[in-house]
Amino acid sequence: MTQFKFSERVPADGTDAVGAILQAAADPKIISFAGGLPAPELFPVKEMKAAVDKVFEEHGQEAMQYGAAKGVTALREVIQQHVKEKENVDSELDNVLVTTGSEQVLDLVGKAFVDPGDTVLVEQPTYLCALDVFRSYGANFASVEMDEDGMKMDALEEALKANPNTKLIYTVPNFQNPTGRTMTEERRKQLAELAEKYDVYILEDNPYGEIRFVGEHVPAVKAFDKSGHVLYMSTFSKTLAPGFRLGWLVADEDVVNKLTVLKQSADLHTDNLAQFAVAQFFADNDVDAHVKEISNLYGKRKDLMLEGIKKYFPEGVKYTDPEGGMFLWVEVPGVDDTVELFKECLEHNVAFVPGDPFFASEVQPGAFRLNYSNMKEDQIEVGLKRLGAALTAAVNK
Amino acid sequence: MTQFKFSERVPADGTDAVGAILQAAADPKIISFAGGLPAPELFPVKEMKAAVDKVFEEHGQEAMQYGAAKGVTALREVIQQHVKEKENVDSELDNVLVTTGSEQVLDLVGKAFVDPGDTVLVEQPTYLCALDVFRSYGANFASVEMDEDGMKMDALEEALKANPNTKLIYTVPNFQNPTGRTMTEERRKQLAELAEKYDVYILEDNPYGEIRFVGEHVPAVKAFDKSGHVLYMSTFSKTLAPGFRLGWLVADEDVVNKLTVLKQSADLHTDNLAQFAVAQFFADNDVDAHVKEISNLYGKRKDLMLEGIKKYFPEGVKYTDPEGGMFLWVEVPGVDDTVELFKECLEHNVAFVPGDPFFASEVQPGAFRLNYSNMKEDQIEVGLKRLGAALTAAVNK
């Protein structure tokens, strides 16, 4: 057999820790809080079918033909209107790029901005796939401490001073993955100011912002951007259909144009059928009502999570109480190795994602992420009972 | 305004020559042979709508949910069967990766194999987007001379000896873009042997192979691959719907696994709706009959092209006579600068793609590419008359 000579970019075998975790957790007898999927029972299957039917009737040939790298105009108009309505962000059509899921925004931004040795400042902890992408372009990371109100701005400014090579600040300001935390309005203003002051870019990743089940909406960092330093990204994956792979970037036209060139080399353009379908879906449906339904369900599940945690987890365990999104974050004092804990939990037929891969540098011990968006109510109860038993055993070891 | 500091990877402004050409040719009064689109009037809109309807009825939630990075199993099975049936290539499911168009295969193979300074051997001329992608990963190119029977094997072996740093040989063996030429079976055998002998990989790109309107099918290079050195790629873009962005790779499991990791960082996975739809389309339709219809139409248009060329082009002009695919290649003795010629042709309201960007290194002067797949019959006649007038003027200058 041929021994293939891969490039330096290819990660070594066995480094996909999260893949291994999800695979271990896939055993049907395990109740897994490890995933990150939306609740499929709320997918608007019937309405999307109607939208797609209309697309075939009205734009059949166009949806099946090659399209523009920036995306289908009708969808870009939907996005433009959407960011105005939801986030009070003004944009022209030329500021909008449709991508193959928001993962592609991460990839294109990494490719367009990160030279090897550049520093990317990230929240501590942060979304692990973003770390993987930026790492693949040779980024160094510096982590910025968080509290319940998101990234700490004094810590951020220190990091900016300590890392003059900083190119990008990556943040998930709403219901962050993995912690579920939300950054305050005051900090968002400061964040935008710091980016301008230090001439670094902010990649504001907002996949969950609309899934708010309690509290007040906080404006996007982009809404405070006076200088074009904020690149705003989001997706239809959490509100409509992750399977369609539709994300987007709203940014300065110069950034959009450069990323469009890179996108052409990546996949020419994003699937036209899905783009036309979602544009049609917006025209024909009350999307806000649909998102409200999702938020209500996830809110109910989050409440059940907190009830279960209080009932079954050993004393001293800390946890976040998100106002939206899909995840909460647990810290277990006295337990250092959550990868080891993960293995013990598998024996109790319950799973989570250990905290380690969410940290760019130093790992905060004893933390893990729980998903609730895709957990049925009875699973939550039984799963947390199992998890509580495993945690009690671990704490008392 | 912010002056953005992009990475070294971002191409400089004004380097997108082809983009500029296509834009100039988009004026509706211009008859443009510059494009590369399939004929949309043959898209199976009604049948695809029926397939998608069935997908929503039978797999609605699944098609809308996140999916596997390697692709939807039903589609991978279709591909596996397809490469067996059409190319006599044996594969297991683990050898098949679905991608977001075949452009993504180019990108992932470039990323996985090409370290800066590695040499990629390409046909002279070759598909320009492949050059862009490999260049973005730091490839050096060496070009291998072609004749009417494709890449010359003695020239290839010389290039392999002269470039010990060669990682990859890129070939479009059937109805090549831009020349329309097809490599003989004998050369394909030799090509597979040379790859094994010199331990380099072949990326065999076969988007057009099924669109044959005359002559006999030639087996894929992959069919002669004994050592796993051949990575075989194709797409549904020329036979079903380019807008759906569905390509694929068939290769050694080790290659597929590594590319899957990279694909996860690029876009997580390819749109599920399009994947389910095409799998369903194959289950419910006679795809061979549909492809035959495409081939017949393109063959008719190619014949009209040759008639027009003979009728209107000045004497001494050379052109290929493809047995399939979408393009033919014209060489005009006495004309060196086809970019200049392009500008003159715009004044005659007719356009093509100048040969220059198809050459990795030294440019063969006086050549250009003509598309016929998306040219209506009356446009061919009028367009070639205009082009002939422009060529006659240029030759007599």
CSV table of C-alpha atoms in Angstrom, one decimal, chain A residues 1-13 16 36-38 40-41 43-45 48-49 52-53 56-57 60-61 63-66 100 103-104 107 110-116 132-133 136-137 167 199 201 227-229 231 237-238 240-245 252 254-255 258 261-262 264-274 374, chain B residues 1-13 16 36-38 40-41 43-45 48-49 52-53 56-57 60-61 63-66 100 103-104 107 110-116 132-133 136-137 167 199 201 227-229 231 237-238 240-245 252 254-255 258 261-262 264-274 374:
chain,number,residue,atom,x,y,z
A,1,MET,CA,0.0,0.0,0.0
A,2,THR,CA,1.0,3.5,-0.7
A,3,GLN,CA,2.2,5.5,2.2
A,4,PHE,CA,0.7,9.0,1.4
A,5,LYS,CA,2.9,12.0,1.8
A,6,PHE,CA,0.4,14.7,3.0
A,7,SER,CA,1.2,18.4,3.4
A,8,GLU,CA,2.2,20.0,6.7
A,9,ARG,CA,-1.3,21.4,7.0
A,10,VAL,CA,-2.9,18.0,7.5
A,11,PRO,CA,-3.5,17.3,11.2
A,12,ALA,CA,-1.8,14.3,12.6
A,13,ASP,CA,-3.9,11.1,13.2
A,16,ASP,CA,-9.6,14.8,16.4
A,36,GLY,CA,-24.8,20.4,19.2
A,37,LEU,CA,-27.9,19.9,17.0
A,38,PRO,CA,-31.1,21.9,16.8
A,40,PRO,CA,-35.3,18.5,14.3
A,41,GLU,CA,-39.0,18.1,15.4
A,43,PHE,CA,-37.9,22.0,11.4
A,44,PRO,CA,-40.5,23.5,9.1
A,45,VAL,CA,-40.5,20.6,6.7
A,48,MET,CA,-39.9,24.4,3.2
A,49,LYS,CA,-41.2,21.9,0.8
A,52,VAL,CA,-38.9,24.6,-2.8
A,53,ASP,CA,-41.8,23.7,-5.0
A,56,PHE,CA,-38.8,24.9,-9.1
A,57,GLU,CA,-41.9,26.4,-10.6
A,60,GLY,CA,-36.1,26.1,-11.8
A,61,GLN,CA,-33.4,26.5,-14.4
A,63,ALA,CA,-31.7,27.3,-9.3
A,64,MET,CA,-30.0,24.4,-11.1
A,65,GLN,CA,-27.5,26.5,-13.1
A,66,TYR,CA,-24.2,28.0,-11.9
A,100,THR,CA,-21.6,27.3,2.6
A,103,GLU,CA,-18.0,27.3,9.1
A,104,GLN,CA,-17.0,28.6,5.7
A,107,ASP,CA,-12.4,29.4,7.0
A,110,GLY,CA,-8.8,32.7,8.6
A,111,LYS,CA,-7.4,32.3,5.1
A,112,ALA,CA,-7.9,36.0,4.2
A,113,PHE,CA,-6.4,37.5,7.4
A,114,VAL,CA,-4.2,35.1,9.3
A,115,ASP,CA,-0.6,34.8,8.3
A,116,PRO,CA,1.5,32.2,10.1
A,132,ASP,CA,-9.2,24.4,14.5
A,133,VAL,CA,-9.7,26.6,11.5
A,136,SER,CA,-4.8,25.5,10.3
A,137,TYR,CA,-3.7,28.9,9.0
A,167,LYS,CA,-4.8,40.4,13.7
A,199,ASP,CA,-6.5,48.5,14.4
A,201,TYR,CA,-10.5,43.1,13.3
A,227,SER,CA,-14.6,52.1,11.3
A,228,GLY,CA,-15.4,48.8,9.5
A,229,HIS,CA,-13.3,46.7,11.9
A,231,LEU,CA,-16.9,41.4,10.5
A,237,SER,CA,-28.5,26.7,10.7
A,238,LYS,CA,-30.1,27.3,14.2
A,240,LEU,CA,-34.2,27.0,9.8
A,241,ALA,CA,-32.1,24.1,8.6
A,242,PRO,CA,-28.4,23.3,9.3
A,243,GLY,CA,-28.5,20.7,6.6
A,244,PHE,CA,-28.8,23.4,3.9
A,245,ARG,CA,-25.4,24.9,4.9
A,252,ASP,CA,-16.9,46.1,4.5
A,254,ASP,CA,-13.4,45.4,0.4
A,255,VAL,CA,-13.5,42.4,2.8
A,258,LYS,CA,-11.5,39.5,-1.2
A,261,VAL,CA,-12.3,35.6,-4.6
A,262,LEU,CA,-11.2,33.0,-2.0
A,264,GLN,CA,-14.5,31.0,-5.8
A,265,SER,CA,-11.4,28.8,-5.2
A,266,ALA,CA,-13.1,27.0,-2.4
A,267,ASP,CA,-16.5,25.9,-4.0
A,268,LEU,CA,-17.3,28.5,-6.7
A,269,HIS,CA,-20.6,29.3,-5.0
A,270,THR,CA,-23.1,28.0,-2.5
A,271,ASP,CA,-25.9,25.6,-3.5
A,272,ASN,CA,-28.5,27.7,-5.4
A,273,LEU,CA,-31.5,25.5,-4.6
A,274,ALA,CA,-31.0,26.0,-0.8
A,374,ASN,CA,-31.8,18.4,21.1
B,1,MET,CA,-11.9,54.1,5.9
B,2,THR,CA,-9.9,51.1,7.2
B,3,GLN,CA,-7.1,49.9,5.1
B,4,PHE,CA,-7.4,46.1,5.6
B,5,LYS,CA,-4.3,44.1,6.2
B,6,PHE,CA,-5.0,40.9,4.3
B,7,SER,CA,-2.9,37.7,4.5
B,8,GLU,CA,-0.2,36.9,2.0
B,9,ARG,CA,-2.6,34.3,0.5
B,10,VAL,CA,-5.0,36.9,-0.8
B,11,PRO,CA,-4.4,37.5,-4.5
B,12,ALA,CA,-3.6,41.1,-5.4
B,13,ASP,CA,-6.2,43.3,-6.9
B,16,ASP,CA,-8.7,38.1,-11.7
B,36,GLY,CA,-18.6,27.4,-19.5
B,37,LEU,CA,-22.2,26.7,-18.7
B,38,PRO,CA,-24.2,23.6,-19.5
B,40,PRO,CA,-30.1,25.1,-19.0
B,41,GLU,CA,-32.9,24.1,-21.3
B,43,PHE,CA,-32.0,20.7,-16.9
B,44,PRO,CA,-34.5,18.1,-15.7
B,45,VAL,CA,-36.5,20.6,-13.7
B,48,MET,CA,-35.8,17.1,-9.9
B,49,LYS,CA,-38.8,18.7,-8.4
B,52,VAL,CA,-37.1,16.8,-4.0
B,53,ASP,CA,-40.8,16.4,-3.1
B,56,PHE,CA,-39.2,16.1,1.9
B,57,GLU,CA,-41.9,13.4,2.4
B,60,GLY,CA,-37.6,15.8,5.5
B,61,GLN,CA,-36.0,16.2,9.0
B,63,ALA,CA,-32.3,16.5,4.9
B,64,MET,CA,-32.7,19.6,7.0
B,65,GLN,CA,-30.5,18.4,9.9
B,66,TYR,CA,-26.7,18.4,10.1
B,100,THR,CA,-19.3,21.0,-2.5
B,103,GLU,CA,-14.0,22.8,-7.1
B,104,GLN,CA,-13.8,21.7,-3.5
B,107,ASP,CA,-9.1,22.8,-3.0
B,110,GLY,CA,-4.3,21.2,-2.9
B,111,LYS,CA,-4.5,21.7,0.8
B,112,ALA,CA,-3.8,18.1,1.7
B,113,PHE,CA,-0.9,17.5,-0.6
B,114,VAL,CA,0.8,20.7,-1.7
B,115,ASP,CA,3.4,22.2,0.6
B,116,PRO,CA,4.9,25.5,-0.6
B,132,ASP,CA,-5.4,29.2,-9.1
B,133,VAL,CA,-6.1,26.7,-6.4
B,136,SER,CA,-2.8,29.4,-3.5
B,137,TYR,CA,-1.1,26.6,-1.7
B,167,LYS,CA,3.8,15.9,-5.7
B,199,ASP,CA,5.6,7.8,-6.3
B,201,TYR,CA,-0.1,11.2,-7.2
B,227,SER,CA,-1.2,1.3,-6.2
B,228,GLY,CA,-3.7,3.9,-5.0
B,229,HIS,CA,-1.8,6.7,-6.6
B,231,LEU,CA,-7.3,10.2,-7.0
B,237,SER,CA,-22.5,19.6,-12.6
B,238,LYS,CA,-22.4,18.8,-16.3
B,240,LEU,CA,-27.6,17.2,-13.7
B,241,ALA,CA,-27.3,20.6,-12.1
B,242,PRO,CA,-24.2,22.7,-11.5
B,243,GLY,CA,-26.2,24.9,-9.1
B,244,PHE,CA,-26.5,22.1,-6.6
B,245,ARG,CA,-22.7,22.1,-6.1
B,252,ASP,CA,-7.7,5.4,-1.1
B,254,ASP,CA,-6.5,7.1,3.9
B,255,VAL,CA,-6.8,10.1,1.5
B,258,LYS,CA,-7.6,13.1,5.7
B,261,VAL,CA,-11.0,16.2,8.3
B,262,LEU,CA,-10.1,19.2,6.1
B,264,GLN,CA,-15.0,19.6,8.2
B,265,SER,CA,-13.0,22.8,8.7
B,266,ALA,CA,-14.1,24.1,5.3
B,267,ASP,CA,-17.9,23.7,5.4
B,268,LEU,CA,-18.7,20.9,7.9
B,269,HIS,CA,-20.5,19.0,5.1
B,270,THR,CA,-22.2,19.5,1.7
B,271,ASP,CA,-25.9,20.6,1.5
B,272,ASN,CA,-28.0,17.5,2.5
B,273,LEU,CA,-31.1,18.5,0.5
B,274,ALA,CA,-29.1,18.5,-2.8
B,374,ASN,CA,-24.5,26.9,-23.9
